[in-house]
XYZ file of C-alpha atoms in Angstrom:
437
model
C 120.011 183.746 133.966
C 122.711 184.966 131.507
C 125.013 183.038 129.039
C 128.127 184.438 131.165
C 126.430 183.191 134.453
C 126.202 179.453 133.193
C 129.263 179.306 130.934
C 132.638 178.306 132.721
C 135.691 179.601 131.378
C 138.201 177.096 132.112
C 141.281 179.280 132.264
C 143.628 176.769 133.843
C 142.922 174.485 130.827
C 143.866 177.153 128.221
C 147.012 177.845 130.398
C 148.118 174.382 130.057
C 147.371 174.641 126.259
C 149.329 177.593 125.884
C 152.187 176.087 128.071
C 152.363 173.307 125.428
C 152.758 175.727 122.852
C 155.551 177.685 124.432
C 157.416 174.506 125.033
C 156.864 173.357 121.977
C 158.138 176.553 120.240
C 161.405 176.799 122.601
C 162.301 173.222 123.986
C 163.151 170.011 122.433
C 160.433 167.521 121.574
C 161.098 165.147 124.278
C 161.392 168.036 126.934
C 157.764 169.059 125.604
C 156.429 165.389 125.800
C 157.600 165.294 129.491
C 155.914 168.436 130.207
C 152.583 167.600 128.227
C 152.288 164.205 130.343
C 153.093 165.741 133.711
C 150.645 168.643 133.472
C 147.931 166.049 132.174
C 148.767 164.060 135.257
C 148.099 167.049 137.263
C 144.678 167.276 135.723
C 143.997 163.801 136.070
C 144.737 164.171 139.818
C 141.785 166.979 140.145
C 139.639 164.324 139.097
C 137.510 166.966 137.323
C 136.320 165.022 134.352
C 135.267 168.060 132.494
C 138.704 169.224 132.271
C 140.341 165.857 131.555
C 137.754 165.648 128.645
C 138.814 168.845 127.022
C 142.605 168.543 127.347
C 142.148 164.875 126.062
C 140.488 166.194 122.979
C 142.992 169.091 122.740
C 145.878 166.570 122.503
C 144.418 164.507 119.795
C 143.781 167.756 117.686
C 147.329 168.959 118.166
C 148.572 165.594 117.159
C 146.871 166.023 113.905
C 148.911 169.525 113.157
C 151.996 169.630 111.206
C 153.042 172.694 113.036
C 156.486 172.335 114.779
C 155.348 173.616 118.136
C 153.006 170.674 118.409
C 155.398 168.134 117.073
C 155.358 166.694 120.603
C 151.705 165.676 120.313
C 151.955 162.556 117.880
C 153.852 160.867 120.675
C 152.621 162.479 123.881
C 148.892 161.313 122.839
C 149.841 157.820 123.391
C 150.847 158.422 126.892
C 147.531 160.407 127.324
C 145.454 157.623 126.250
C 147.492 155.094 128.552
C 147.163 157.341 131.246
C 143.585 157.899 130.917
C 142.934 154.250 130.770
C 144.665 153.526 134.100
C 142.593 156.635 135.633
C 139.510 155.132 134.407
C 140.363 151.653 135.455
C 141.421 152.952 139.019
C 138.229 155.090 139.419
C 135.915 152.652 137.545
C 133.536 152.219 140.551
C 132.864 155.843 140.528
C 131.544 156.089 136.629
C 128.245 155.557 135.528
C 129.016 152.884 132.922
C 125.420 152.012 132.045
C 125.298 154.681 129.460
C 128.048 153.644 127.509
C 125.996 152.151 124.852
C 128.152 153.390 121.948
C 130.975 151.114 123.130
C 128.783 148.063 123.645
C 127.464 148.442 120.117
C 130.919 148.322 118.670
C 132.487 145.522 120.889
C 132.047 142.823 118.488
C 133.672 144.977 115.887
C 136.407 145.904 118.052
C 136.877 142.280 119.390
C 137.215 140.922 115.566
C 139.775 143.626 114.890
C 141.852 142.715 117.760
C 141.549 139.087 116.615
C 142.892 140.011 113.383
C 146.277 140.814 114.520
C 146.565 136.801 114.785
C 146.959 136.556 110.914
C 148.280 140.375 110.272
C 151.649 140.624 108.572
C 152.368 143.387 111.172
C 150.941 142.034 114.174
C 152.162 144.558 116.749
C 151.086 147.467 114.578
C 147.646 145.700 114.103
C 147.191 144.996 117.604
C 148.286 148.636 118.705
C 145.882 150.138 116.344
C 142.746 147.881 116.746
C 143.053 148.162 120.789
C 143.650 152.086 120.501
C 140.644 151.899 118.460
C 138.532 150.229 121.194
C 139.874 152.353 123.816
C 138.489 155.619 122.007
C 135.278 153.868 121.706
C 135.449 153.216 125.451
C 136.980 156.356 126.967
C 135.116 158.980 124.907
C 131.537 158.110 125.831
C 132.581 157.416 129.390
C 134.496 160.861 129.950
C 131.803 162.739 128.398
C 128.844 161.334 130.248
C 130.401 161.558 133.456
C 131.911 164.820 133.101
C 128.738 166.289 131.945
C 127.198 164.855 135.208
C 130.009 167.003 137.167
C 129.278 170.094 134.677
C 126.226 170.581 132.679
C 127.875 173.009 130.255
C 130.506 170.243 129.043
C 129.335 170.257 125.548
C 129.499 174.070 125.452
C 132.796 174.285 126.682
C 134.064 171.760 124.012
C 132.621 174.194 121.355
C 134.471 177.047 123.095
C 137.677 174.974 122.854
C 136.710 174.127 119.101
C 136.037 178.036 118.552
C 139.442 179.125 120.166
C 141.317 176.709 117.874
C 139.599 178.255 114.625
C 139.968 181.685 115.892
C 143.583 181.136 116.538
C 144.125 179.427 113.191
C 142.625 182.674 111.473
C 144.612 185.073 113.624
C 147.913 183.687 112.809
C 146.995 183.209 109.115
C 146.411 187.336 109.184
C 150.079 187.392 110.750
C 151.841 184.627 109.172
C 150.009 182.996 106.200
C 152.768 180.566 105.511
C 152.300 178.930 108.879
C 148.532 178.019 108.256
C 148.815 177.202 104.723
C 149.838 174.136 102.627
C 150.460 174.194 98.968
C 148.655 177.575 99.119
C 145.472 176.214 100.890
C 144.560 177.271 104.193
C 144.756 174.757 106.976
C 144.578 176.624 110.219
C 146.027 174.653 113.115
C 145.420 171.082 111.558
C 147.771 168.895 109.471
C 146.373 170.028 105.931
C 143.385 171.592 104.281
C 141.455 168.093 103.879
C 142.061 167.724 107.581
C 140.605 171.087 108.565
C 137.387 170.252 106.365
C 137.013 166.959 108.070
C 137.573 168.602 111.393
C 134.865 171.237 110.551
C 132.588 168.614 109.478
C 132.581 166.571 112.719
C 132.806 169.547 114.905
C 129.628 170.890 113.205
C 128.076 167.486 114.008
C 128.912 168.309 117.724
C 127.566 171.797 117.635
C 124.348 171.225 116.187
C 123.086 169.005 118.942
C 125.018 171.020 121.852
C 123.406 174.302 120.660
C 119.948 172.747 120.339
C 119.869 171.098 123.673
C 120.683 174.562 125.560
C 118.162 176.435 127.035
C 116.640 179.098 124.725
C 118.340 181.964 126.264
C 121.609 180.302 124.863
C 120.787 180.225 121.626
C 121.364 183.897 120.457
C 124.305 185.374 121.968
C 127.768 186.713 120.703
C 129.474 183.356 121.341
C 126.950 181.484 119.178
C 127.656 183.947 116.273
C 131.579 183.984 116.826
C 131.332 180.256 116.485
C 129.315 180.589 113.254
C 131.715 183.154 111.979
C 134.805 181.395 112.636
C 133.574 178.414 111.279
C 131.908 179.618 107.986
C 135.172 181.583 107.345
C 137.388 178.619 107.920
C 135.300 176.536 105.811
C 135.428 178.955 102.797
C 139.368 179.425 103.386
C 139.778 175.652 103.385
C 138.263 175.152 100.027
C 137.479 171.565 101.081
C 135.350 170.237 98.387
C 134.089 167.179 100.373
C 133.386 169.611 103.668
C 131.439 172.286 101.587
C 129.007 169.328 100.327
C 128.862 167.550 103.538
C 127.631 170.862 105.311
C 125.478 171.570 102.210
C 123.931 168.030 102.696
C 123.050 168.683 106.357
C 121.231 171.756 105.561
C 119.295 170.144 102.423
C 118.299 167.042 104.698
C 117.494 169.283 107.814
C 114.829 171.009 105.766
C 113.651 167.254 104.851
C 113.700 166.047 108.419
C 109.908 166.155 108.644
C 109.707 163.748 106.020
C 109.764 159.795 106.676
C 113.420 158.563 107.643
C 112.919 155.893 104.738
C 112.211 158.658 102.252
C 115.262 160.596 102.966
C 117.398 157.409 103.036
C 116.247 156.637 99.844
C 117.087 160.200 98.439
C 120.764 160.034 100.208
C 121.069 156.730 98.470
C 120.125 157.943 95.361
C 122.507 160.975 95.545
C 125.511 158.542 96.449
C 124.634 156.325 93.356
C 124.465 158.997 91.124
C 127.664 160.567 92.268
C 129.603 160.084 89.103
C 126.744 161.621 86.952
C 126.961 164.794 89.485
C 130.654 164.855 89.274
C 130.592 165.144 85.325
C 128.104 167.800 85.419
C 129.510 170.035 88.420
C 132.267 171.434 86.149
C 129.826 173.195 83.843
C 128.077 174.821 86.802
C 131.509 175.810 88.594
C 132.461 177.634 85.185
C 129.209 179.328 85.299
C 130.166 181.010 88.534
C 133.830 181.512 87.612
C 134.938 179.360 90.572
C 137.117 177.284 88.543
C 140.351 178.169 90.705
C 138.546 178.040 94.060
C 137.342 174.486 93.714
C 140.473 173.232 91.993
C 138.473 172.272 88.761
C 141.942 170.593 87.060
C 141.570 167.969 89.805
C 137.905 167.214 89.967
C 137.646 164.975 87.226
C 140.017 162.653 88.690
C 138.772 163.083 92.268
C 142.328 164.349 93.250
C 143.806 160.997 92.971
C 140.999 159.275 94.711
C 139.326 157.182 91.967
C 143.036 155.779 91.448
C 143.084 155.137 95.276
C 139.605 153.347 95.341
C 140.272 151.129 92.002
C 143.665 149.699 93.730
C 142.046 149.358 97.331
C 139.262 147.344 95.830
C 142.033 145.366 93.905
C 143.695 144.744 97.224
C 140.342 143.924 98.940
C 140.038 140.670 96.669
C 143.537 139.293 98.540
C 142.198 139.600 102.123
C 138.198 139.764 101.055
C 136.765 137.968 104.248
C 139.042 138.423 107.335
C 141.336 141.524 106.319
C 144.777 141.903 106.922
C 144.640 143.591 110.494
C 144.491 147.265 111.243
C 147.190 149.105 109.507
C 147.296 146.794 106.439
C 145.849 149.597 104.227
C 148.621 151.869 105.105
C 151.069 149.066 104.538
C 149.992 148.207 100.784
C 149.489 151.751 99.901
C 153.026 152.517 100.917
C 154.421 149.114 99.428
C 153.039 150.341 96.152
C 153.750 154.342 96.667
C 155.857 154.871 93.239
C 153.480 153.115 91.183
C 150.576 155.076 92.669
C 152.336 158.211 92.660
C 153.044 157.870 88.871
C 149.105 157.623 88.368
C 148.586 161.011 90.504
C 147.816 159.530 93.692
C 148.997 160.333 97.117
C 148.105 159.282 100.560
C 145.897 156.507 101.681
C 142.544 154.745 100.350
C 140.615 158.053 100.982
C 137.767 155.943 101.878
C 136.850 154.606 105.345
C 134.839 151.640 104.202
C 137.344 150.488 101.899
C 139.842 150.826 104.728
C 138.069 148.835 107.311
C 137.412 146.118 104.721
C 140.987 145.970 103.931
C 141.917 145.742 107.327
C 139.007 143.473 108.917
C 137.581 142.187 105.615
C 133.729 141.654 105.070
C 133.408 139.953 108.587
C 134.691 143.384 109.915
C 132.514 145.530 107.679
C 129.458 143.608 108.651
C 130.215 144.049 112.238
C 131.088 147.620 112.023
C 127.526 148.216 110.376
C 126.091 146.495 113.238
C 127.620 148.838 115.633
C 126.755 151.850 113.601
C 123.375 151.233 112.581
C 121.868 150.458 116.095
C 123.791 153.669 117.361
C 122.154 155.648 114.688
C 118.460 154.225 115.497
C 118.854 154.948 119.065
C 119.810 158.646 118.148
C 116.884 158.849 115.945
C 114.698 158.402 118.744
C 116.038 161.385 120.698
C 117.100 163.972 118.192
C 115.324 165.106 114.874
C 118.523 166.020 113.493
C 120.302 162.626 113.822
C 120.074 161.903 109.827
C 121.010 165.232 108.568
C 124.172 164.911 110.550
C 124.776 161.314 109.726
C 124.446 161.718 105.997
C 126.967 164.601 106.262
C 129.247 162.408 108.412
C 128.660 159.496 105.996
C 129.692 161.643 102.750
C 132.851 162.824 104.447
C 133.890 159.213 105.394
C 133.391 158.263 101.908
C 136.046 160.409 100.716
C 138.323 160.328 103.687
C 139.695 157.206 105.816
C 139.346 159.026 109.222
C 136.952 157.018 110.717
C 138.909 153.799 110.421
C 141.598 155.458 112.693
C 141.547 155.766 116.426
C 143.975 158.537 117.674
C 142.986 161.441 115.617
C 140.485 164.274 116.623
C 137.858 163.182 114.011
C 136.854 159.840 115.196
C 136.576 161.240 118.620
C 134.456 163.978 117.812
C 132.051 161.820 115.844
C 131.543 159.530 118.807
C 130.984 162.538 120.912
C 128.175 163.508 118.504
C 126.893 160.239 118.188
C 126.677 160.246 122.224
C 124.931 163.423 122.571
C 122.469 162.427 119.818
C 122.014 159.014 121.315
C 121.317 160.629 124.811
C 117.734 161.852 125.693
C 117.766 165.805 126.318
C 118.719 166.566 130.201
C 115.305 166.996 131.847
C 116.952 168.900 134.612
C 117.257 172.737 134.625
C 120.829 174.170 134.484
C 121.592 175.368 137.570
C 124.405 177.938 138.461
C 127.908 176.414 138.312
C 130.591 177.448 140.676
C 133.573 179.305 138.856
C 137.030 178.082 139.002
């Protein structure tokens, strides 16, 4: 059977997304929020979990965008998460919950994060963020597994959506570069160039197991090459150093995947340990190839302010070393010292997921997070030889950005999807014809 016979093109899903964009462009934000929630309610009423899953992810992607047409998504996503939770509770008896191991592994960490609201300086914010973090770990695997039971091509449809987002960004960039740029760098439809780099990293982490789990006739078609083309062009235009290195690490460790896991782990640890030395040597290599401007050599030595952020975050960790300050504490202290940090050349947050988790939940929290992540990885290793190359790429990304410590962004959700797919045995059943919409 051909690729076209198997792949469902969810035209109604893309019509909804286009409706959101049109409403965002011409109507006030409150009206657009109402339209977005109403259309999502209509999708929920269909009980088509593959559609629900795709639209849910689309809302999270748009919530990261700085484009005015998507300004509604930052608020609307909260309503979407709540509505999805209510839908899941009302239909819980119909879900196959035995597969939700990822959530089960992270329950101790999530429980402690919620408990940390008791001593948090901003209790409501801490509870909201920690509770939403738990919801994402609960809802994403639940929707994906049960949606895939309804539609075996769900993973491929997710890649199709990601491809459409990347393609739309490139087309708009040709027409109106200012719309897709920030401080002279390409950001596509995402919030900033580094955000696009993170998106590409976790999208790649999803695409690898999805394409590898497909029947052979699906691995060499025009859509596969289209995805690779728009992915590579977006990656190059973003000039995200961490994304470029993360994807490069995947290919390096993918070539080494037939070696023992312990050997590759030691090699990865050695690379992380020698990072400072490599960073000092990198300018010479960049200058040799004449790529100083592309790699922003003037900011490389200072890590674009990350070293300032890491030193400050570690100082703050000492104040809440064991139990943390509750979810959102990192954001609170960085805003509190924003002026001082700005004078030192830093903008933003801690730029490190693990320092952020430590600041928010303390040493206890970071240990519980590790006890959730490690068994998830070990289970994935049993089912996919691509697990460690993907994990190394993602770990490198999280070392330079705090996205894994936040819930209602597209990055954490896509990583959970990747981990869910990797930890699942390949579908033994053949792909059958799927009725088109």
